[in-house]
Structures are given as C-alpha cells and as structure tokens.
Coordinates of C-alpha atoms and ligand atoms in Angstrom, one line a residue:
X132 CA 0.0 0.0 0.0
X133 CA 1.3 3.2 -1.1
X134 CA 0.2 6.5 -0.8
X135 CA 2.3 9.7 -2.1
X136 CA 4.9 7.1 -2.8
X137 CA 5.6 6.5 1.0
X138 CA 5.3 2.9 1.9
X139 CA 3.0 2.8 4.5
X140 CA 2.4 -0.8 4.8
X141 CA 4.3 -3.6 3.5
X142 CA 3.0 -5.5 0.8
X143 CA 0.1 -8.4 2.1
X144 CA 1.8 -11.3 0.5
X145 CA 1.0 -14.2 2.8
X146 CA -2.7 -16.1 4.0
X147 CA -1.9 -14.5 7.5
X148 CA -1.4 -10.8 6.3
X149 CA -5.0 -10.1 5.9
X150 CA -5.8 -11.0 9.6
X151 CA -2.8 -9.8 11.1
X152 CA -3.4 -6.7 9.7
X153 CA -7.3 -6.7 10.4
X154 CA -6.3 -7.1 14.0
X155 CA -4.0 -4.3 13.6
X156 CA -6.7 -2.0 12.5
X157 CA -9.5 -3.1 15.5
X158 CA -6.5 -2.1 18.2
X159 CA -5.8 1.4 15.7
X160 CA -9.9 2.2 15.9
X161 CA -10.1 1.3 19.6
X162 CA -7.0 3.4 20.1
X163 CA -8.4 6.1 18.4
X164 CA -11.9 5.9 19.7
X165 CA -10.9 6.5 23.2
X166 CA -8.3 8.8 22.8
X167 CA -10.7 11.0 21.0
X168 CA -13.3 10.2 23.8
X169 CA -11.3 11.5 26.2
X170 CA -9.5 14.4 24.5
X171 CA -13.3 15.9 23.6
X172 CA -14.6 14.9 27.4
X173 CA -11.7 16.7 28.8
X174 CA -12.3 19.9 26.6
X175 CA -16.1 19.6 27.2
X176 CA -15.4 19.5 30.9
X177 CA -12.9 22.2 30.9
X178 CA -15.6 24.2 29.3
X179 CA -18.5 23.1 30.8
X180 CA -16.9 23.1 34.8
X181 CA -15.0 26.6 34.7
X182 CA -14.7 28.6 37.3
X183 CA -17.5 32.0 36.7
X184 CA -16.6 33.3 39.6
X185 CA -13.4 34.0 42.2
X186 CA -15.3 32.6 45.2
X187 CA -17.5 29.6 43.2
X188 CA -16.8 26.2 45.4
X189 CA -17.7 22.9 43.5
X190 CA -20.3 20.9 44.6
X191 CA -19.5 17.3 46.4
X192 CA -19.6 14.7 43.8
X193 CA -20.5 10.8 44.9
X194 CA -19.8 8.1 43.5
X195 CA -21.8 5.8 40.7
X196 CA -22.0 2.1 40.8
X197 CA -23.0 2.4 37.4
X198 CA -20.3 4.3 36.0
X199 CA -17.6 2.6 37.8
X200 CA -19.4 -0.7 36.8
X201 CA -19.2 0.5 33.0
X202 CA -15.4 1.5 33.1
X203 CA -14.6 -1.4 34.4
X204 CA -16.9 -3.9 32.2
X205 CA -16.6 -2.2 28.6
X206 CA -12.6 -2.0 28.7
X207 CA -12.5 -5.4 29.9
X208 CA -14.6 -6.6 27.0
X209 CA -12.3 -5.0 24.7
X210 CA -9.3 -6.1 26.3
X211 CA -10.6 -9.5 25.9
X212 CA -11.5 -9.5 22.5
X213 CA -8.0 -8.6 21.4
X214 CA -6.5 -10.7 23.6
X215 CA -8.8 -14.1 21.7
X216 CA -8.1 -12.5 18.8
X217 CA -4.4 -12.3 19.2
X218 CA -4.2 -15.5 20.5
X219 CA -5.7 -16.9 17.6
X220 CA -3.3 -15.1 15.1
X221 CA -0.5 -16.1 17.2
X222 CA -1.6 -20.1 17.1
X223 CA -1.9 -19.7 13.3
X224 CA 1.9 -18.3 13.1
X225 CA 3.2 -20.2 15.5
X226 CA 1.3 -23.8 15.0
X227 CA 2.1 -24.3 10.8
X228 CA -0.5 -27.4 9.8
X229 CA 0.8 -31.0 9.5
X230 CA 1.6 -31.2 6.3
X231 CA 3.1 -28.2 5.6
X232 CA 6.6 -28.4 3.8
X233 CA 9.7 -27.5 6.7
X234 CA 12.2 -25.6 5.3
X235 CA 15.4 -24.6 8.2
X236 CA 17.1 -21.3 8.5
X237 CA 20.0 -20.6 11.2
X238 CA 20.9 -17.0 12.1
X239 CA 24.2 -15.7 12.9
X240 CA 26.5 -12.9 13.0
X241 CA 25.3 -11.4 10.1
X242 CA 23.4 -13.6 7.8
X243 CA 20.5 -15.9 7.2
X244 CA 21.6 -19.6 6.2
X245 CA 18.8 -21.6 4.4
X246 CA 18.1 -25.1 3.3
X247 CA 15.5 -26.6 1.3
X248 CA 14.3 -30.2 1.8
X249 CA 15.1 -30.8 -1.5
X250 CA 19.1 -29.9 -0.1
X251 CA 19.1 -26.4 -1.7
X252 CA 21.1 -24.0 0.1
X253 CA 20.7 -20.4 0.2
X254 CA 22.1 -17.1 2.0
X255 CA 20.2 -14.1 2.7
X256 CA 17.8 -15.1 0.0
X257 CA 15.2 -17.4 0.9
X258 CA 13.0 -18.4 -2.2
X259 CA 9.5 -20.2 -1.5
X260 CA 6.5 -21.5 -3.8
X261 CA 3.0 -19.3 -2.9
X262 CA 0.2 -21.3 -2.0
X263 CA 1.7 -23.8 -0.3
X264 CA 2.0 -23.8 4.0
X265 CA 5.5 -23.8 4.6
X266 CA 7.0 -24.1 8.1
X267 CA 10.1 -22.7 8.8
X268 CA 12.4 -24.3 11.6
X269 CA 14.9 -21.9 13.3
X270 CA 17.8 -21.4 15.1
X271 CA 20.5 -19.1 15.9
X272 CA 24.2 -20.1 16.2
X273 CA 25.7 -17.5 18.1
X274 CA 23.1 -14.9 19.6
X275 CA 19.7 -13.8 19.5
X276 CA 18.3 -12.6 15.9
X277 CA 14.9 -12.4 14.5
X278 CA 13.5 -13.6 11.3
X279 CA 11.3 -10.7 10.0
X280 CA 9.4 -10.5 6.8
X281 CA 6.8 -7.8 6.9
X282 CA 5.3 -8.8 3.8
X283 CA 3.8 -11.9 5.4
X284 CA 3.5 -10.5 8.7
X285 CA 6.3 -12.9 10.1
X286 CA 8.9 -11.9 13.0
X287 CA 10.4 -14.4 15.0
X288 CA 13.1 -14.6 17.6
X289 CA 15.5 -17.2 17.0
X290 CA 17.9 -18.3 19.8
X291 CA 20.8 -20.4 20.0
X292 CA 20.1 -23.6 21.7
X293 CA 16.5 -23.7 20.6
X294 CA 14.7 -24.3 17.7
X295 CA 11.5 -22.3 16.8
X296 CA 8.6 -22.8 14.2
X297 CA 6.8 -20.5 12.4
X298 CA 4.1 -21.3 9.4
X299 CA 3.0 -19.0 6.8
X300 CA 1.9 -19.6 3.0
X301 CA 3.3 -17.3 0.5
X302 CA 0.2 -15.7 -1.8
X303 CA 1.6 -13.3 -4.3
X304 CA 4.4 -13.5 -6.5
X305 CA 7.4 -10.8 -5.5
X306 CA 10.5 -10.0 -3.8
X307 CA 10.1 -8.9 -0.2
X308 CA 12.3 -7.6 2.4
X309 CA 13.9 -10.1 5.5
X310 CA 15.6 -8.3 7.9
X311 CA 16.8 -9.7 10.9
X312 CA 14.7 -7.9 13.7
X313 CA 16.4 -8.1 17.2
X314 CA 19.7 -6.2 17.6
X315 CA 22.6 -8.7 17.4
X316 CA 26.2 -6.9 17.2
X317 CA 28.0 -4.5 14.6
X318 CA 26.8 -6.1 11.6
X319 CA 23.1 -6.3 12.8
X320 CA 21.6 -3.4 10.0
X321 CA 23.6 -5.5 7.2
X322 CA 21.5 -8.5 8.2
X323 CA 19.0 -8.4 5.6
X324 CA 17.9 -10.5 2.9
X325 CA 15.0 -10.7 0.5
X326 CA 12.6 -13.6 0.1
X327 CA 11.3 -14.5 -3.5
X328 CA 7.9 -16.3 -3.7
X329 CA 7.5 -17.8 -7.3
X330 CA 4.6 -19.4 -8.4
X331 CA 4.6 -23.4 -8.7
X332 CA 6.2 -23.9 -11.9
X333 CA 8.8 -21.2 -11.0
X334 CA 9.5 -22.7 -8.0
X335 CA 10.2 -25.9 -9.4
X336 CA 12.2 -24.3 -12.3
X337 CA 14.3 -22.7 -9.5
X338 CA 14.7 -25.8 -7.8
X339 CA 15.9 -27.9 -10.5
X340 CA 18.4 -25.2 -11.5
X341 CA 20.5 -25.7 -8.8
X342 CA 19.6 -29.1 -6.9
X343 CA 22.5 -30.5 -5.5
X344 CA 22.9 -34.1 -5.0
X345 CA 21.6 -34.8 -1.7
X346 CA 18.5 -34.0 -0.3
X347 CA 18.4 -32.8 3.3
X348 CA 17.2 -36.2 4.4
X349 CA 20.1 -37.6 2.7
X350 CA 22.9 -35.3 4.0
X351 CA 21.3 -36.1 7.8
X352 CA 21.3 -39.9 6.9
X353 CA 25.5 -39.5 5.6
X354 CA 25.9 -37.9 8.9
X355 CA 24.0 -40.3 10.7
X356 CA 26.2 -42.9 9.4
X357 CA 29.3 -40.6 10.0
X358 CA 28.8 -40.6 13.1
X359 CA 27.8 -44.2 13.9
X360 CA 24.4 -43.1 15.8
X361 CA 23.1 -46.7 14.3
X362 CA 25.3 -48.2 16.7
X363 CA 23.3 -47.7 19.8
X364 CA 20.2 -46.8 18.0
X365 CA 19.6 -49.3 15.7
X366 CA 15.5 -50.1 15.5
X367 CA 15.5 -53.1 17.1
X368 CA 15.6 -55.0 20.6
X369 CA 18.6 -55.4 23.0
X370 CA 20.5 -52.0 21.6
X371 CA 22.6 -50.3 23.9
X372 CA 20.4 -47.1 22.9
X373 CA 16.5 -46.7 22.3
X374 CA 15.3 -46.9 19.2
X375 CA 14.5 -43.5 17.4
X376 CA 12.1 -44.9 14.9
X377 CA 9.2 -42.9 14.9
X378 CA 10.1 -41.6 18.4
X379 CA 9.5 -37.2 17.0
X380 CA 6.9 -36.1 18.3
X381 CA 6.2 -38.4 21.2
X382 CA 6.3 -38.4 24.8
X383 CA 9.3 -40.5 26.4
X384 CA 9.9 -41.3 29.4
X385 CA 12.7 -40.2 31.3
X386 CA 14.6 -41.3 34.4
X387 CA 13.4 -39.8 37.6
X388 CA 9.4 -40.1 36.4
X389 CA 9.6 -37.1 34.1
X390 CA 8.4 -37.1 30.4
X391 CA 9.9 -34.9 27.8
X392 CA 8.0 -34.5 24.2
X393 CA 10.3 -35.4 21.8
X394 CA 10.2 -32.1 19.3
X395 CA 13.8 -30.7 17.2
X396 CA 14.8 -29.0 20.7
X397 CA 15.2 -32.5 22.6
X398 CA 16.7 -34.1 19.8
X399 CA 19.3 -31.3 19.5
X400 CA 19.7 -31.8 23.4
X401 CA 20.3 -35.2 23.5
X402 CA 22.7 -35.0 20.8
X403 CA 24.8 -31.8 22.1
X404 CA 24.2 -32.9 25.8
X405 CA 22.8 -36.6 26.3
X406 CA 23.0 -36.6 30.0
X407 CA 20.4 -33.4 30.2
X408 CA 17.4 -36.2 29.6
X409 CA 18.5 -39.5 29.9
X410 CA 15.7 -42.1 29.2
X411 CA 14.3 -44.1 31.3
X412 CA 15.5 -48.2 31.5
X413 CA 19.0 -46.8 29.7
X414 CA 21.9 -45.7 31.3
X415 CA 23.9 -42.7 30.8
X416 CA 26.7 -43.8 28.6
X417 CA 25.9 -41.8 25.5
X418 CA 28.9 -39.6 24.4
X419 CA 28.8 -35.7 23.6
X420 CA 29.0 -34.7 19.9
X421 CA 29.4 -31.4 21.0
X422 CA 32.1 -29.3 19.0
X423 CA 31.8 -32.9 16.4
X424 CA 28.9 -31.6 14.2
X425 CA 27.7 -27.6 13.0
X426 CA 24.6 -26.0 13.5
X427 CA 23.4 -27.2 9.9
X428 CA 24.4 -30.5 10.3
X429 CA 22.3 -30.7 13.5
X430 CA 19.7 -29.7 11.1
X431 CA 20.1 -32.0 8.6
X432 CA 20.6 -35.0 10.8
X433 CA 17.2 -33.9 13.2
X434 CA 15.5 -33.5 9.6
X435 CA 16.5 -37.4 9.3
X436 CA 15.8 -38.6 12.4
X437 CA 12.2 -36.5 12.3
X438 CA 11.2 -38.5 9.6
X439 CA 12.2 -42.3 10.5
X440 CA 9.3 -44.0 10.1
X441 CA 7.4 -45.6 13.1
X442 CA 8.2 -49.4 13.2
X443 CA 5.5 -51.3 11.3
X444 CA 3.5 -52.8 13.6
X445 CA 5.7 -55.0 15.8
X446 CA 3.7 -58.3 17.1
X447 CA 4.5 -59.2 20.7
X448 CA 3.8 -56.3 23.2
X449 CA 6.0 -53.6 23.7
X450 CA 6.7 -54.0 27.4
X451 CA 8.8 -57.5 26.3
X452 CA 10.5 -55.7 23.8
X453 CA 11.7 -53.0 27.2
X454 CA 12.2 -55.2 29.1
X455 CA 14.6 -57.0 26.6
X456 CA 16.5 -53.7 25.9
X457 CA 17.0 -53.8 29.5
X458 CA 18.6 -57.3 30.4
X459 CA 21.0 -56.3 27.7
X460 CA 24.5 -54.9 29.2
X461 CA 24.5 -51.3 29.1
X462 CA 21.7 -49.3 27.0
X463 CA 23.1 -46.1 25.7
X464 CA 20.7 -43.0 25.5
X465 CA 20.2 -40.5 23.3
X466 CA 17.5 -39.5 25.5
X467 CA 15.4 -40.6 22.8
X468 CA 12.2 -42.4 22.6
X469 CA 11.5 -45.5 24.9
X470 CA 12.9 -49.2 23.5
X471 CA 10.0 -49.0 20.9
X472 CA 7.9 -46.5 19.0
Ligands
LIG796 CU1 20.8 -10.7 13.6 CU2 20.2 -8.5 14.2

C-alpha cells in the first residue's frame, strides 16, 4: 500500500497478512476511539466546569455504581477481544499445519543460512512456492536474531540452543524484504535479505536449476552414518540405545518419572548434551557430539531422524521388547524415545 509514494504498509503477500493486519486495524480504531473520547470529554469538561466566579466552590460529587461498573466492564470486553483475537493469530503463526513443507534457516552474525528439503542451500535469499503452508524451523548459532518478513507478517526470535517454528503460506508473486529484527552486534543493519515467492512452476524451475545431490534427508542420513548413531540406536531390541524410529513427536519417558515431548529441541539436546534427559531403563553412557557436528548438520541430521518412520507394527507387546533392551549390558541413550515407538 502506497500513498504519495511512501510505503506505509508492507505488501500483504502471505494467508496470515490479511488478519494480522485486520487485527492491527480493531487495536488502531479502539485506540483512536478513546483517545478521542477522552481528549473531547476533557475539553467539554474544561468548558462546561470553569470557574465563573473567584469565590465559586464545587459541589461534592458521589460516586456511581453504574459508571464505575461500565469503566470497568466495557474496557475489559475489549481487552478480551484482542487478547482471543491475538491468541488466535499467534496459534496460526506459531502452529504451521501437518503437512506443511519445513524448510530450516539458522541466524548468525550477520546472515540468514537456508536449506530446502530438496538440499538447496541459500544465503540471505530465501526463495518459497506461494500457496503452499510452509514451516520454517529456526535457530540461531551465536546470539539472539529475528527472522522478520513484513510482507507476510512474520517476526520471530530465533535463539541459540533452541529451535523455533513459524508457518506461513506465500500468496503473491514478488521479492520482499527479511531483515533480521532483534539487535545482534556490529553487523546487525547489514542482516537483511530478501525472500522471493514464485509461483509453482517457477519454483520448481528454481529448484531444478541448482539441486544438488543430496536431499536434506540424505545429508542427515551420511551424517547419521558418519557418526555411527546406528550403533546404539539401531530399531530393534537389545541395543545399547532406544530406538529413534518414529520416536518425533512423542512423549518418552525419562529417568526420575519425568516425560519430555520429543520435538527438534530435545533431539538437539540429546545429541549436544545426552546426559540433560536420559531415558528411562537406559543408562547414561551416551557420548557428547558437542564441537563434532555444526549448526546445519544438527539440522540436517534432526530432519533425518524427524522423519524415520514408526516401526510397522511389531507383534509381541511392547513392554517384552523394554524389558529386553534392558537385560541387555549397558543401553546407551540419546534421551530418545522408549525401546519402541
Ligand atoms: Cu541478527 Cu540483528
């Protein structure tokens, strides 16, 4: 939206613009409602309750159950509905569908490193198809950024440690700003990029041009190899670790009675730092691969293990299969999923 060829608002290039911006407009109007309420109130009263005369006294005012009832009741409402409202916004950025297509980015000082699932690398230039949900797994390597597009109404703080998710789904065609939001050092106003939505075919054109070899799921399975995970986590009874076959996105037990959900952050964890969550019937034996593997290869190799597939349908039950892992001398853990998915 332009008007006298000053940019007032960033394009509305993504499904969430519309609403984020609709949301943005109720909290403008309330804004402005009251402010002009009270402005013209306070220059009606100033009016209306001046003094006439040097010895005038004002008369006792009491109070109003009514009144006091009404400014308490009608800002709450409002209050309330922004806060549902926002909430619901949030939810949609922050909860991308099931089957939207994950796409990683890590931060650091000063750039934006992405990869495609299809392996395609990119730096400060981020390209996505429109119309498709995309989610968009983050980290940070060094310090805190934030991944910002204002065309799709997108900021994010990214931290290092973490990952964090946010969905959105690219609608029109373009080149839009990313800057990287949260102030992170000398280089922090050269930490911008610019994100290209092409439509399906261009996407795929764009794609093919420079597909490298491996997909991400490949590069996480070389690594996985590399680093001889399958040696303790191999998908079957009686390993020294548990198995990780369809363990994302579970609940697994740890030692000491707690749970942890199994999401990118625990993985990470249990990789950088297995005795943080250790779980429960293994022992702690697991090594640190701390300082062994970079942020992207973290990424690559959590991409892999996110998508192992849940053992087919094992017969026997599942506590025999524990209890087997457990017999065995010394169960590693990854702090990963119980002996079975
Ligand atoms: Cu990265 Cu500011």
């Amino acid at each position: 939206m332009t008007h006298f060829g000053f940019p007032l608002f960033p394009d509305r290039a993504s499904s969430l613009a519309g609403r984020v911006d609709a949301l943005f407009y109720f909290d403008l109007a309330v804004s402005i409602f009251f402010s002009a309420l009270i402005a013209g109130l306070l220059i009606f009263f100033f009016v209306k309750y001046r003094r006439r005369s040097q010895d005038e006294v004002g008369s006792r005012v009491e109070g109003s159950l009514a009144l006091e009832i009404a400014w308490i009741a009608v800002p709450l409402v409002i209050a309330m509905i922004a806060f549902a409202w926002g909430a619901e916004v949030f939810f949609e950025l922050s909860r991308p569908p099931a089957g939207a297509t994950e796409y990683y980015a890590v931060g650091k000082q000063w750039m934006w490193k992405f990869q495609h699932p299809e392996g395609n690398r990119e730096i400060d230039e981020l390209h996505v198809p429109i119309g498709r949900p995309i989610r968009m797994t983050m980290t940070s390597e060094d310090v805190i950024h934030s991944f910002f597009v204002p065309a799709f109404r997108v900021k994010q703080d990214v931290l290092p440690g973490r990952y964090f998710s946010v969905g959105f789904e690219a609608t029109k065609p373009g080149v839009y700003h990313l800057f990287c939001a949260e102030y992170c050092g000398a280089g922090h106003s050269r930490m911008t990029g610019r994100v290209v939505a092409l439509g399906p075919h261009d996407y795929e054109a764009w794609l093919a041009g420079g597909l490298p070899a491996q997909s991400m799921r490949g590069e996480g399975e070389e690594i996985f190899a590399a680093l001889a995970c399958a040696s303790c986590h191999r998908d079957e009874p009686g390993t020294r670790g548990p198995s990780l076959a369809g363990l994302f996105g579970r609940r697994v037990q740890l030692q000491g009675g707690r749970t942890a959900l199994a999401d990118e952050t625990y993985l990470r964890e249990s990789i950088l730092n297995p005795a943080a969550k250790v779980v429960s019937g293994y022992p702690a034996i697991m090594p640190t691969y701390q300082g062994q593997i970079h942020e992207e290869e973290l990424v690559e190799l959590i991409h892999y293990i996110k998508a192992l597939p849940a053992r087919a349908a094992v017969p026997g039950p599942p506590a025999a299969e524990r209890a087997a892992a457990r017999l065995s001398p010394g169960a590693g853990a990854t702090g990963s999923g119980g002996a079975n998915p």
